[in-house]
XYZ file of C-alpha atoms in Angstrom:
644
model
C 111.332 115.254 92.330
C 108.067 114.943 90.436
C 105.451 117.401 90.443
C 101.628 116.003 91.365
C 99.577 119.157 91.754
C 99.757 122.762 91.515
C 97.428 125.535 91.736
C 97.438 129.414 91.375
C 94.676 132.319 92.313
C 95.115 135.779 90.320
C 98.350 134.828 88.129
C 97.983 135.972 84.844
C 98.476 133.527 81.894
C 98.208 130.534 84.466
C 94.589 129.894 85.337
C 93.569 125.890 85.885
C 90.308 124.949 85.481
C 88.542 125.546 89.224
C 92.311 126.977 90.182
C 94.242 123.542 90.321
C 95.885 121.326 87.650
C 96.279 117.819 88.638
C 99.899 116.367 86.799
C 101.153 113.106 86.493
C 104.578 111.195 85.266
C 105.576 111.249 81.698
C 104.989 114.286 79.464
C 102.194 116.437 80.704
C 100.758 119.220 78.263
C 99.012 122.163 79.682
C 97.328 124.963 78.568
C 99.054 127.922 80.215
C 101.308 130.240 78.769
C 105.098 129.252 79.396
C 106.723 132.188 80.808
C 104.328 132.797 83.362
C 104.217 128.897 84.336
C 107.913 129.110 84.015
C 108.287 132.268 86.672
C 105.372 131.069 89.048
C 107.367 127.628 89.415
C 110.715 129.773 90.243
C 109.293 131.017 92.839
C 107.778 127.884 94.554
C 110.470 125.815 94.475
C 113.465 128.659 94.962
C 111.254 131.341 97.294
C 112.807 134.308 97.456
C 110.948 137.858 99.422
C 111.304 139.460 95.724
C 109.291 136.912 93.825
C 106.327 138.919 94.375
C 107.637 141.216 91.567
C 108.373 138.346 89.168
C 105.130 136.506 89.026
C 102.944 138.429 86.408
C 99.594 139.530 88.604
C 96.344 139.035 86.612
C 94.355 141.782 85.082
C 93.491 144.289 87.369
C 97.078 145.300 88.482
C 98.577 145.540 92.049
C 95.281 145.651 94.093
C 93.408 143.196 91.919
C 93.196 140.497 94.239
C 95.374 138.375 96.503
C 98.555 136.530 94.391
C 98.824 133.283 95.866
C 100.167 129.601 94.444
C 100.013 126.140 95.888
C 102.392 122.956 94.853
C 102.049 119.504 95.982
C 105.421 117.575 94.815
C 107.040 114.201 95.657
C 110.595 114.487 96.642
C 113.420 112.394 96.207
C 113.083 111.118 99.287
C 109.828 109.316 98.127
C 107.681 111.823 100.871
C 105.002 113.980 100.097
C 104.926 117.815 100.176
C 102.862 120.844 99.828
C 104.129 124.306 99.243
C 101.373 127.213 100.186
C 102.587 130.652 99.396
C 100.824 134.253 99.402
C 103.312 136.201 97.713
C 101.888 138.941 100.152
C 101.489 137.279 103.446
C 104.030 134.223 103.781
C 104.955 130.764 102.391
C 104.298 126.992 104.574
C 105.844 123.716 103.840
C 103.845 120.955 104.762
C 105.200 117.091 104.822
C 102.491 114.076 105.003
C 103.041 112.125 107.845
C 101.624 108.496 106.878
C 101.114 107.844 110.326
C 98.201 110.547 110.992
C 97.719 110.668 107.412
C 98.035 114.328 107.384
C 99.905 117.600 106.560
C 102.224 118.375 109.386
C 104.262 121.717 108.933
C 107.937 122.166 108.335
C 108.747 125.990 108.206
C 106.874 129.357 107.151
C 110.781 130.985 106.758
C 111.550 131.480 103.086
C 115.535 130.600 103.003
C 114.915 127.806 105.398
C 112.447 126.404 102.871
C 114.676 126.677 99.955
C 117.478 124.685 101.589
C 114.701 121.753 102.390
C 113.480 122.135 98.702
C 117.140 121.420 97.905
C 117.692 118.899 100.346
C 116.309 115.985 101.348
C 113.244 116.772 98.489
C 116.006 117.138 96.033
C 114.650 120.105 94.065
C 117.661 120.886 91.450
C 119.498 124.623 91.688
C 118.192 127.368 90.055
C 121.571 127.296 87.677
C 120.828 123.280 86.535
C 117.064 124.252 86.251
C 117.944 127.359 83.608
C 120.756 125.192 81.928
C 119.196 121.742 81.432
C 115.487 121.268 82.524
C 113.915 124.409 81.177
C 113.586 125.463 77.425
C 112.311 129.020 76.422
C 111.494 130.457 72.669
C 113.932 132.991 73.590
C 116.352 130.534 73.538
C 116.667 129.853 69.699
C 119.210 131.317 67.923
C 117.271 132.674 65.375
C 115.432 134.887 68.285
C 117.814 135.717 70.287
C 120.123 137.502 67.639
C 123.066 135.300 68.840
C 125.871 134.778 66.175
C 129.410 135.132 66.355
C 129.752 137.868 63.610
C 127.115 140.416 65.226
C 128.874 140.386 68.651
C 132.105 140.164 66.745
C 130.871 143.738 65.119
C 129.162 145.011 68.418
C 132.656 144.868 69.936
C 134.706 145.855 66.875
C 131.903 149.044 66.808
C 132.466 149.544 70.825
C 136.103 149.359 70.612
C 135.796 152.011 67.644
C 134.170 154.220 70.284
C 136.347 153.937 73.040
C 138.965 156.475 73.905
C 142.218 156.581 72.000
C 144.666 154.852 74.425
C 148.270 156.396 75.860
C 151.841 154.589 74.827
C 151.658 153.460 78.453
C 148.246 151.589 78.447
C 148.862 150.286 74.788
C 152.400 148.706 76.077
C 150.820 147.391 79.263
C 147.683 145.740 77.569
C 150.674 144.511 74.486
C 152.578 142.807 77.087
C 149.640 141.325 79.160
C 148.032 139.996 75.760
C 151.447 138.524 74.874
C 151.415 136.604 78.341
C 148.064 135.683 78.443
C 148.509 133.962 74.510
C 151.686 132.424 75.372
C 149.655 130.687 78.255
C 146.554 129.956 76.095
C 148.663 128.425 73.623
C 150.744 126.115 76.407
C 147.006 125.469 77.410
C 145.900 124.836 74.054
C 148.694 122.113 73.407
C 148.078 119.973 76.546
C 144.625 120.430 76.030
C 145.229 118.565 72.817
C 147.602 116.518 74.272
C 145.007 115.406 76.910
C 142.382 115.014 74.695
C 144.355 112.455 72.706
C 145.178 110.731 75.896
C 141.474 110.744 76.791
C 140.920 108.939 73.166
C 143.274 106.451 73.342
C 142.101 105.459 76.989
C 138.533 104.934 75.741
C 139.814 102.985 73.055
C 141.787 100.679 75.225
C 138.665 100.393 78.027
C 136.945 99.407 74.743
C 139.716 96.681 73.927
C 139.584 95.315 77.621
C 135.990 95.565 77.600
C 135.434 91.831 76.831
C 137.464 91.167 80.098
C 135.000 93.091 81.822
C 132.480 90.929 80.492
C 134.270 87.436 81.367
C 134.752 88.980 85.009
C 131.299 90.068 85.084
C 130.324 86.370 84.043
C 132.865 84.827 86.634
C 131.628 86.885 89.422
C 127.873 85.494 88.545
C 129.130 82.161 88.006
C 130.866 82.259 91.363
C 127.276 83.960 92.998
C 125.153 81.118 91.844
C 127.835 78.564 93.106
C 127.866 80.352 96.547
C 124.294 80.032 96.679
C 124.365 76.175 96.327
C 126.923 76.009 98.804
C 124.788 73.819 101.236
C 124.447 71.718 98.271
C 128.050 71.245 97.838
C 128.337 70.672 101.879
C 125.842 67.964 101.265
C 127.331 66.649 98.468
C 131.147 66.688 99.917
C 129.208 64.365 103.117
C 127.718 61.932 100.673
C 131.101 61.116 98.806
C 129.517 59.508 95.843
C 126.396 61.231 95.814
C 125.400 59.027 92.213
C 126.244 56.178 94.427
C 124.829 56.685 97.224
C 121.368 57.584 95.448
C 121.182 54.607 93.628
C 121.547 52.395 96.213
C 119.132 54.773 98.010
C 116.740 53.383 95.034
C 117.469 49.702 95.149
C 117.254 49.795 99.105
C 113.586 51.831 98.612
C 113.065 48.974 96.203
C 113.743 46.262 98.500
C 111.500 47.738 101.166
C 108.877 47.754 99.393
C 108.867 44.603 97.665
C 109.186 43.433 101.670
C 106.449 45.567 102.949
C 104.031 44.448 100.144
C 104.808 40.812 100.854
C 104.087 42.089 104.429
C 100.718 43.146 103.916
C 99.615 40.040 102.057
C 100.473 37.719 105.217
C 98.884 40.047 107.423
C 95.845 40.180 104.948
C 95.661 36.424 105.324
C 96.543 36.743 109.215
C 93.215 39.100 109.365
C 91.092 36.625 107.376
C 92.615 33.664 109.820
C 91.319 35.868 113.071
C 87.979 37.138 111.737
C 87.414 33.498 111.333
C 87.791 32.878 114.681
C 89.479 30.098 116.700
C 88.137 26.252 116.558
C 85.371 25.321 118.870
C 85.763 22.853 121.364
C 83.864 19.106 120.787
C 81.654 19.382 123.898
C 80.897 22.944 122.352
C 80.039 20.628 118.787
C 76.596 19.074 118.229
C 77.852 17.098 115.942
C 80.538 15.659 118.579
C 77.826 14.739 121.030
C 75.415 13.329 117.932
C 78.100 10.711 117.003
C 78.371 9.774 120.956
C 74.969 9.480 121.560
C 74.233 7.422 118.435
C 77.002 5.283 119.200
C 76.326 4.623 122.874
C 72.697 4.342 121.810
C 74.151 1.562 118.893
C 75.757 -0.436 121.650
C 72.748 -0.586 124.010
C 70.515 -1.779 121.718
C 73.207 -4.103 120.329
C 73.619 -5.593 124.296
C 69.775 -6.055 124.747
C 69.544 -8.002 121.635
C 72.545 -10.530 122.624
C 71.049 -10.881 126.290
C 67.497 -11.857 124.361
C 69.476 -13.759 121.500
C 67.928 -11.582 119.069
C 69.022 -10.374 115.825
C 68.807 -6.748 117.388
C 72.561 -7.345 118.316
C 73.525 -6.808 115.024
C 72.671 -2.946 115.839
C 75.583 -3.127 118.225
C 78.225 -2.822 115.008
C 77.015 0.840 114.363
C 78.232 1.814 117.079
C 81.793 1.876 115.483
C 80.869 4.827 112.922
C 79.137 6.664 115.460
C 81.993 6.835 117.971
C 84.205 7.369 115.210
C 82.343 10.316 113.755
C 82.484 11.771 117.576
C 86.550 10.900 117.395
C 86.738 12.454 114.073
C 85.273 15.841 115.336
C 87.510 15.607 117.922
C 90.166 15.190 115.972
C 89.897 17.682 113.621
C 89.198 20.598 116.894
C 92.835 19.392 118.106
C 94.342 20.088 114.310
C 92.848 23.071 114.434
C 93.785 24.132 117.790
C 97.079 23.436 116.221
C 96.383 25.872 113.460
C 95.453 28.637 115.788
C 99.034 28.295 117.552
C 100.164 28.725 114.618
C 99.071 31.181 113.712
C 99.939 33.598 116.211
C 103.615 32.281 115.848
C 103.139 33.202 112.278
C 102.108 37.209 113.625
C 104.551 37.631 115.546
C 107.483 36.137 112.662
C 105.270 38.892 110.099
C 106.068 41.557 113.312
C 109.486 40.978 112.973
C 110.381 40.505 109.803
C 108.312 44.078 109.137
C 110.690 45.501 111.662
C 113.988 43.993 110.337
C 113.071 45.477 106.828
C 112.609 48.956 108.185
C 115.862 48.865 110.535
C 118.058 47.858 107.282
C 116.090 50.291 105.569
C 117.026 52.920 108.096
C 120.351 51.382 107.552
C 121.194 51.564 103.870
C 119.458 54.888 103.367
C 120.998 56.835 106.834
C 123.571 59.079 103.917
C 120.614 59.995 101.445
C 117.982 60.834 104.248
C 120.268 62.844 106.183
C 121.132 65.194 102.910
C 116.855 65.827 102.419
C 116.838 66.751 105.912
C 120.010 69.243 105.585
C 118.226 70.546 102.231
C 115.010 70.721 103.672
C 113.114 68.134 100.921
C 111.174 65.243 101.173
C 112.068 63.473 97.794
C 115.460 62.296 96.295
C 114.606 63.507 93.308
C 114.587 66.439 94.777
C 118.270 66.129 96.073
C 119.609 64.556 92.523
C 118.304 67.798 91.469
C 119.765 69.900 93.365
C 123.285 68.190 92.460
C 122.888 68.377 89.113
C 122.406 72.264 89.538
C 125.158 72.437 91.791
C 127.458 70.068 88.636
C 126.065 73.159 85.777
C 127.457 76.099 88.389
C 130.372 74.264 89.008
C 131.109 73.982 84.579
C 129.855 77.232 84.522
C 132.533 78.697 87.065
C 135.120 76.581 85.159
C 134.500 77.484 81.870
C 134.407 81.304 82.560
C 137.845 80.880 84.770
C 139.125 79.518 81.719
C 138.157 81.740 79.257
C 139.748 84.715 81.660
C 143.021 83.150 81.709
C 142.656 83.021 78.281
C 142.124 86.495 78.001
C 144.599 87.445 80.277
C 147.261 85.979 78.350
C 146.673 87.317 75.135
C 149.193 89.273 74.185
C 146.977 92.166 73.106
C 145.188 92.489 76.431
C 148.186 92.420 78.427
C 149.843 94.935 75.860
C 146.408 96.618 76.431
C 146.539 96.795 79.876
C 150.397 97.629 80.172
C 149.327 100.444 77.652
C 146.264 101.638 80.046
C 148.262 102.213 83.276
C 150.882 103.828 81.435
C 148.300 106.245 79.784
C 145.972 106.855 82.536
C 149.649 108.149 84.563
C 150.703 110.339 81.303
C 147.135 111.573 81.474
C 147.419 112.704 84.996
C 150.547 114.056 84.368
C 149.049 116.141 81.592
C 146.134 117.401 83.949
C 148.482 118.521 86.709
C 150.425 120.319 84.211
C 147.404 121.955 82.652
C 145.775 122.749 85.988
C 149.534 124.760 87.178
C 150.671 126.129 83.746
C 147.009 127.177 82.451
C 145.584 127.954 86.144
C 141.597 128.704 86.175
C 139.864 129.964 82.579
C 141.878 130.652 80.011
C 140.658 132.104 76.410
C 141.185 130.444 73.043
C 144.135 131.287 71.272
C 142.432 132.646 68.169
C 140.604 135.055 70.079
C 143.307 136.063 72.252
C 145.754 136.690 68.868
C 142.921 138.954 67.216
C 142.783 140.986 70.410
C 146.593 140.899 70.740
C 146.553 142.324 67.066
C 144.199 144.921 67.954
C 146.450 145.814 71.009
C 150.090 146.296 68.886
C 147.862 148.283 65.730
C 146.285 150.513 69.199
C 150.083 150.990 70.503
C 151.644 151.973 66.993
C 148.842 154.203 66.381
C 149.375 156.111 69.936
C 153.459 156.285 68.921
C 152.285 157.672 66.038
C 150.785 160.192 67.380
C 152.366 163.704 68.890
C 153.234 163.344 72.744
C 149.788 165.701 74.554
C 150.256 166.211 78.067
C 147.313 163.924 79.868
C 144.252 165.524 80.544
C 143.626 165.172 84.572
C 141.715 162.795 85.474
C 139.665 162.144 89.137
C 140.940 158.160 90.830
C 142.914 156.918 87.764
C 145.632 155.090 88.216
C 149.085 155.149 86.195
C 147.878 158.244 84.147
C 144.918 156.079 82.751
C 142.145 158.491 82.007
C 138.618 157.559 83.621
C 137.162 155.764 80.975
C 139.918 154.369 78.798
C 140.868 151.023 77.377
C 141.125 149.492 80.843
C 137.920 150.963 82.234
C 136.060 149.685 78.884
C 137.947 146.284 78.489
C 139.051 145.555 81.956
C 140.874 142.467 80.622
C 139.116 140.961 77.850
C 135.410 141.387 79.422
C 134.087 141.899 76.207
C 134.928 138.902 74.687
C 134.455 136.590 77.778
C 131.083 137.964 77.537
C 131.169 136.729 73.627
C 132.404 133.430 74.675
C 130.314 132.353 77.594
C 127.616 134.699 77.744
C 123.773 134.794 76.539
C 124.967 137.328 73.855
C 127.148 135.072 72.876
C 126.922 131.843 69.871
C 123.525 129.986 71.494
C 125.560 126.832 70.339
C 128.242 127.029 72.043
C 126.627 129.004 74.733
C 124.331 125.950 75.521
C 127.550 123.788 75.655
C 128.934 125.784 78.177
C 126.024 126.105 80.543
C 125.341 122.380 80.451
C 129.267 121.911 81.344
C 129.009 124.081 84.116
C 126.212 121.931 85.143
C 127.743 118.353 84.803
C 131.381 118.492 85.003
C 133.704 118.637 81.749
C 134.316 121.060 79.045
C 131.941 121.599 76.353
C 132.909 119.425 73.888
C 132.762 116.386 76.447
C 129.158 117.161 77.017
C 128.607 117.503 73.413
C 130.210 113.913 72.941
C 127.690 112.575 75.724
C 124.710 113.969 73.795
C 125.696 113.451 70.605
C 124.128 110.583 69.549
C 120.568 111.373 71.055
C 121.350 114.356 69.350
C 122.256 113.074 66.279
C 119.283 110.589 66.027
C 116.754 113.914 66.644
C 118.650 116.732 64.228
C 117.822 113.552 61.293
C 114.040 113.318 62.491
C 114.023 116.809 62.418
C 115.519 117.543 59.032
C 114.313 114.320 57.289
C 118.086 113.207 57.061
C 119.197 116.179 55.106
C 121.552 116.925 58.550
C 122.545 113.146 59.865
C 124.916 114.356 63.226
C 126.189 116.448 65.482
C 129.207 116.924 66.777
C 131.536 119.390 68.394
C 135.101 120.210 67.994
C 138.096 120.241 70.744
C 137.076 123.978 71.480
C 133.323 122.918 72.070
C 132.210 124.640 68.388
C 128.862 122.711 67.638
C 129.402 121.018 63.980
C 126.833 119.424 61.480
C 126.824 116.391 59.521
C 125.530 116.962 56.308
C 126.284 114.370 52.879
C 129.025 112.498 55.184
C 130.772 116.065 56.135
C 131.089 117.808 58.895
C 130.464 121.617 58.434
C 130.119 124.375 61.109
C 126.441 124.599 62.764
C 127.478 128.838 62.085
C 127.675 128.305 58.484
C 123.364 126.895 58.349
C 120.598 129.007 58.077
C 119.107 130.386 60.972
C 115.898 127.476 60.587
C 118.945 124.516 60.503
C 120.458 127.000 63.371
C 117.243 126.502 65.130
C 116.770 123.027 64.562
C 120.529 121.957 65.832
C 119.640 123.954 68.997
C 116.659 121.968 69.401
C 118.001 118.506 68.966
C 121.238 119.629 71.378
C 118.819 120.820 74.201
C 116.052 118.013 73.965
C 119.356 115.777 74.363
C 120.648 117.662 77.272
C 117.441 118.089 78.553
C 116.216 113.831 78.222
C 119.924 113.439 80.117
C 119.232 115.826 83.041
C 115.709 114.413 83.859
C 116.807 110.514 83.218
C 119.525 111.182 85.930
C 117.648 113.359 88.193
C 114.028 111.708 87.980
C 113.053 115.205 87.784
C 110.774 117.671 85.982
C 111.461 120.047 83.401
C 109.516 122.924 81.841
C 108.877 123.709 78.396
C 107.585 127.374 76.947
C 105.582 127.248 73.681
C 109.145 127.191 72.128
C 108.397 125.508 68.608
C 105.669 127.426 67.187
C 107.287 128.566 64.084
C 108.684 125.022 63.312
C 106.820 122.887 60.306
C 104.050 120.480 61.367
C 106.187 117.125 60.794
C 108.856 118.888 62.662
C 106.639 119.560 65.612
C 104.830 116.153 65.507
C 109.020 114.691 65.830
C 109.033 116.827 69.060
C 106.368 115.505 70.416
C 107.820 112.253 69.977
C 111.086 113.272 71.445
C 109.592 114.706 74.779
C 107.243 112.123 74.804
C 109.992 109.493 74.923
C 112.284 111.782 77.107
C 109.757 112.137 79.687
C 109.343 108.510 80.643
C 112.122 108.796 83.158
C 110.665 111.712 85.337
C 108.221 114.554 83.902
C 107.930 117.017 81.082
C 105.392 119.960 81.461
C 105.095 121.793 78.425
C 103.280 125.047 78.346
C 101.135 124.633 74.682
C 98.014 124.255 72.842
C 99.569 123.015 69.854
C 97.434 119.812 68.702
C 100.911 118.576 67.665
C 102.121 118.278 71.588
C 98.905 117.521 72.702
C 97.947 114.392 71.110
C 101.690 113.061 71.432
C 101.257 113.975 75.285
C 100.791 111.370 78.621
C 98.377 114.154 80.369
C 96.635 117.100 79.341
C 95.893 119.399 82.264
């Protein structure tokens, strides 16, 4: 849940500029003061009929003006929604539909609203909001007068005042203290117990931890091999798949070294054609020159023998002249010849081209049907591919190995032999606590004081001379209206010391957090307690370095290398301590939740360096979900995301 808008007509002490403030992620500083921001939030996201009465009206009283409030919020279910409420008239939930891209209603009935707020937007209870994701000034110990000793006194002062009690009421409340502290101290040793269990099984997950890791490793090992499994289908079909690729390359090779030689015949084929074929010698001048000169030669050569003339001499060039005409000739039949050839020679290139590509279809049939399966176009490609497929399959070897190694260590199998037999002591040890100890059961200590009390009460009423009982209206066993019982009930007072807010802040905060997230106190305070730790040394410049908390959930300090009680400080370190324990809890809550939280002006009396580490701290907390922090400290605001 994540707050984007809110707005707020006649509320005093939270006035927006033009009556809306527009908030963001992160840490978000506003000028408002933080009680009223604090109760005007209340009642928009848990809307009750009484709110009216909580939300402080602006000056003017009653019949001022109307008291209304508006809140736009994204819930966890990643929707949009707007909250309109007139503390007078009625309230409306409104969810964007992306479709129309507009506000359609949800309900106008108050309870039916607060169990949408809770579920599907995912607004947190009222109890996790008070515990973890709000802070108040009232909250420091040093302003709300907590501290074991004064309550201590308050109840050593009220039991001063009570009524003397009878022998009757003194034995009764003797005998149930005596039960009750025989139980807390049963509960007290298997809490121990348990505890010590609960150590030694994070110490073993610890040991076994590396395990985790080499299974973690295998099981990615294994998910990259999976995903080259067509690969590996490919490569079980090819056999030899280095084989096959290299003869993949020399058969490539081969084809082209044949298709090049190829193209140069058909080059020559092409120069041959555009040439064009021979022409025939009655197509040749030069064929009918040499006859015509020749017969010509012989004519002239007959006329001068029938006249007896030397002009018959002429008749011998007739012999070169035919002869040119019978060379012509001869050369049209040679290259008639040619021309044959030729197209022989076309149809020899035509085959061979086509015997080169059906053994090349042959030799690479393996290799071309693994691109196609793959879905590439180059081997390359494929010999890629395979050597990927080679790394996963090392990779899934060499973590397999290094978990048997592992696993037969002697010290992890000791390990794990030693976890299964502690995790079944440790629910042996539960059971036992949950039937001998039952629900909430008091600490020891405080259950001996009070037990003291009770036998130094009962001595004191057998001291004293037997008076018959004054009459009393509706009490029971002759206990007068009034008495022990009516006053203590059993133990109320010091449950009330214990676990409520007039009890140690401290330990107080412990408790509400582990009511919140499961555990005991000092389980939460482990959680925290190195957030903790790293803010209590910002915050003190390193003159506190930790903090812890005992079995019993008692918040401790770490001061020079030695833990001290956080009662034992001053009530500025008191302060401090409570700080860095609730900006821990607090950073925890929203990381988990991707929620909001709401600060009051809480730090006002802290020293500038201190408040500048604050700023830091919600800054830095606030990147998982949203901080708004009531203040106009410069501090806060310069450290803040949004200022509103």
């Amino acid at each position: 849940m994540l707050l984007l808008e809110f707005a707020a007509q006649g509320v005093r002490g939270v006035a927006p500029s033009g009556g809306r403030a527009a908030l963001r992620p992160g840490y978000n500083v506003l000028s408002a003061d933080g009680a009223a921001l604090r109760r005007l939030l209340e009642a928009l996201l848990f809307p009750e009929a009484r709110d009216a009465e909580q939300v402080p009206r602006a000056a003017g009283g009653a019949g001022a003006g109307p008291l209304r409030a508006g809140l736009t919020l994204v819930g966890a279910d990643r929707v949009t929604y707007r909250l309109v409420r007139d503390f007078a008239a009625g309230c409306q939930l409104h969810r964007f539909d992306a479709e129309r891209r507009a506000f359609a209603p949800v309900s106008q009935d108050l309870a039916e609203i607060a169990a949408f707020l809770r579920d599907p937007v995912g607004v947190p209870t009222r109890a996790r909001m008070t515990a973890l994701l709000t802070f108040a000034a009232a909250e420091l110990p040093s302003r709300s007068g907590g501290g074991g000793l004064a309550v201590a006194g308050a109840a050593s002062a009220g039991a001063a005042a009570r009524p003397a009690a009878t022998v009757a009421q003194a034995t009764r409340r003797v005998s149930e203290l005596s039960a009750e502290l025989v139980r807390a101290e049963a509960a007290e040793k298997l809490q121990y117990q348990m505890d010590g269990l609960q150590t030694r099984l994070f110490k073993l997950e610890e040991a076994l931890r590396s395990g985790q890791r080499l299974q973690e490793g295998l099981a990615t090992a294994e998910a990259a091999l999976a995903a080259l499994q067509p690969v590996a289908e490919v490569a079980a079909a090819l056999g030899d798949p280095a084989g096959k690729l290299g003869a993949f390359a020399r058969a490539s090779a081969r084809r082209d070294e044949a298709l090049a030689r190829v193209a140069a015949e058909r080059e020559a084929l092409e120069g041959a054609e555009a040439r064009g074929a021979p022409l025939a010698p009655w197509s040749d001048g030069r064929f009918w020159a040499g006859a015509a000169s020749g017969a010509l030669a012989l004519a002239l050569g007959a006329a001068g023998a029938a006249s007896g003339s030397e002009l018959r001499t002429v008749a011998l060039l007739a012999l070169p002249a035919f002869g040119w005409a019978g060379w012509v000739a001869h050369r049209w039949i040679g290259g008639l010849d040619e021309w044959e050839r030729q197209g022989r020679r076309r149809k020899v290139v035509d085959d061979w081209e086509r015997k080169v590509g059906e053994q090349f279809g042959r030799d690479a049939t393996d290799v071309a049907g693994a691109l196609g399966a793959l879905g590439v176009t180059k081997p390359a490609e494929l010999a890629e591919q395979l050597e990927r497929l080679a790394e996963a399959e090392v990779a899934v070897a060499g973590w397999r190995g290094k978990l048997v190694e592992w696993g037969r260590d002697p010290e992890t199998a000791g390990a794990l032999a030693a976890k299964g037999q502690v995790e079944e002591e440790l629910k042996g040890v539960e059971s036992r606590l949950a039937g001998e100890a039952g629900g909430f059961v008091r600490d020891a200590r405080t259950v001996e004081a009070e037990l003291e009390r009770a036998r130094a009460e009962l001595a004191q009423a057998q001291a004293r001379p037997a008076t018959p009982p004054a009459p009393s209206s509706g009490a029971e066993d002759g206990a007068p209206a009034g008495g022990v019982d009516a006053v203590e009930g059993s133990g109320a007072p010091l449950l009330a010391h214990l676990g409520a807010p007039g009890g140690e802040p401290l330990r107080a905060l412990l408790e509400r957090a582990a009511a919140e997230l499961g555990g005991s106190p000092a389980a939460v305070a482990r959680t925290v307690a190195q957030r903790a730790s790293q803010a209590i040394s910002g915050l003190t410049l390193n003159r506190l370095t930790g903090v812890t908390a005992d079995d019993r959930g008692n918040v401790q300090v770490v001061s020079g290398g030695r833990p001290a009680p956080a009662l034992t400080l001053p009530p500025a370190d008191r302060d401090l301590v409570y700080v860095a324990l609730k900006l821990a809890l607090l950073e925890q809550a929203v990381a988990s939740g991707k929620t909001a939280a709401v600060l009051e002006d809480a730090f006002a009396g802290l020293s500038d360096a201190a408040r500048r580490t604050i700023g830091r701290l919600l800054k830095q907390a606030a990147k998982a979900g949203q901080i708004l922090h009531a203040t106009s400290d410069p501090a806060f605001r310069e450290a803040a995301d949004h200022q509103a």
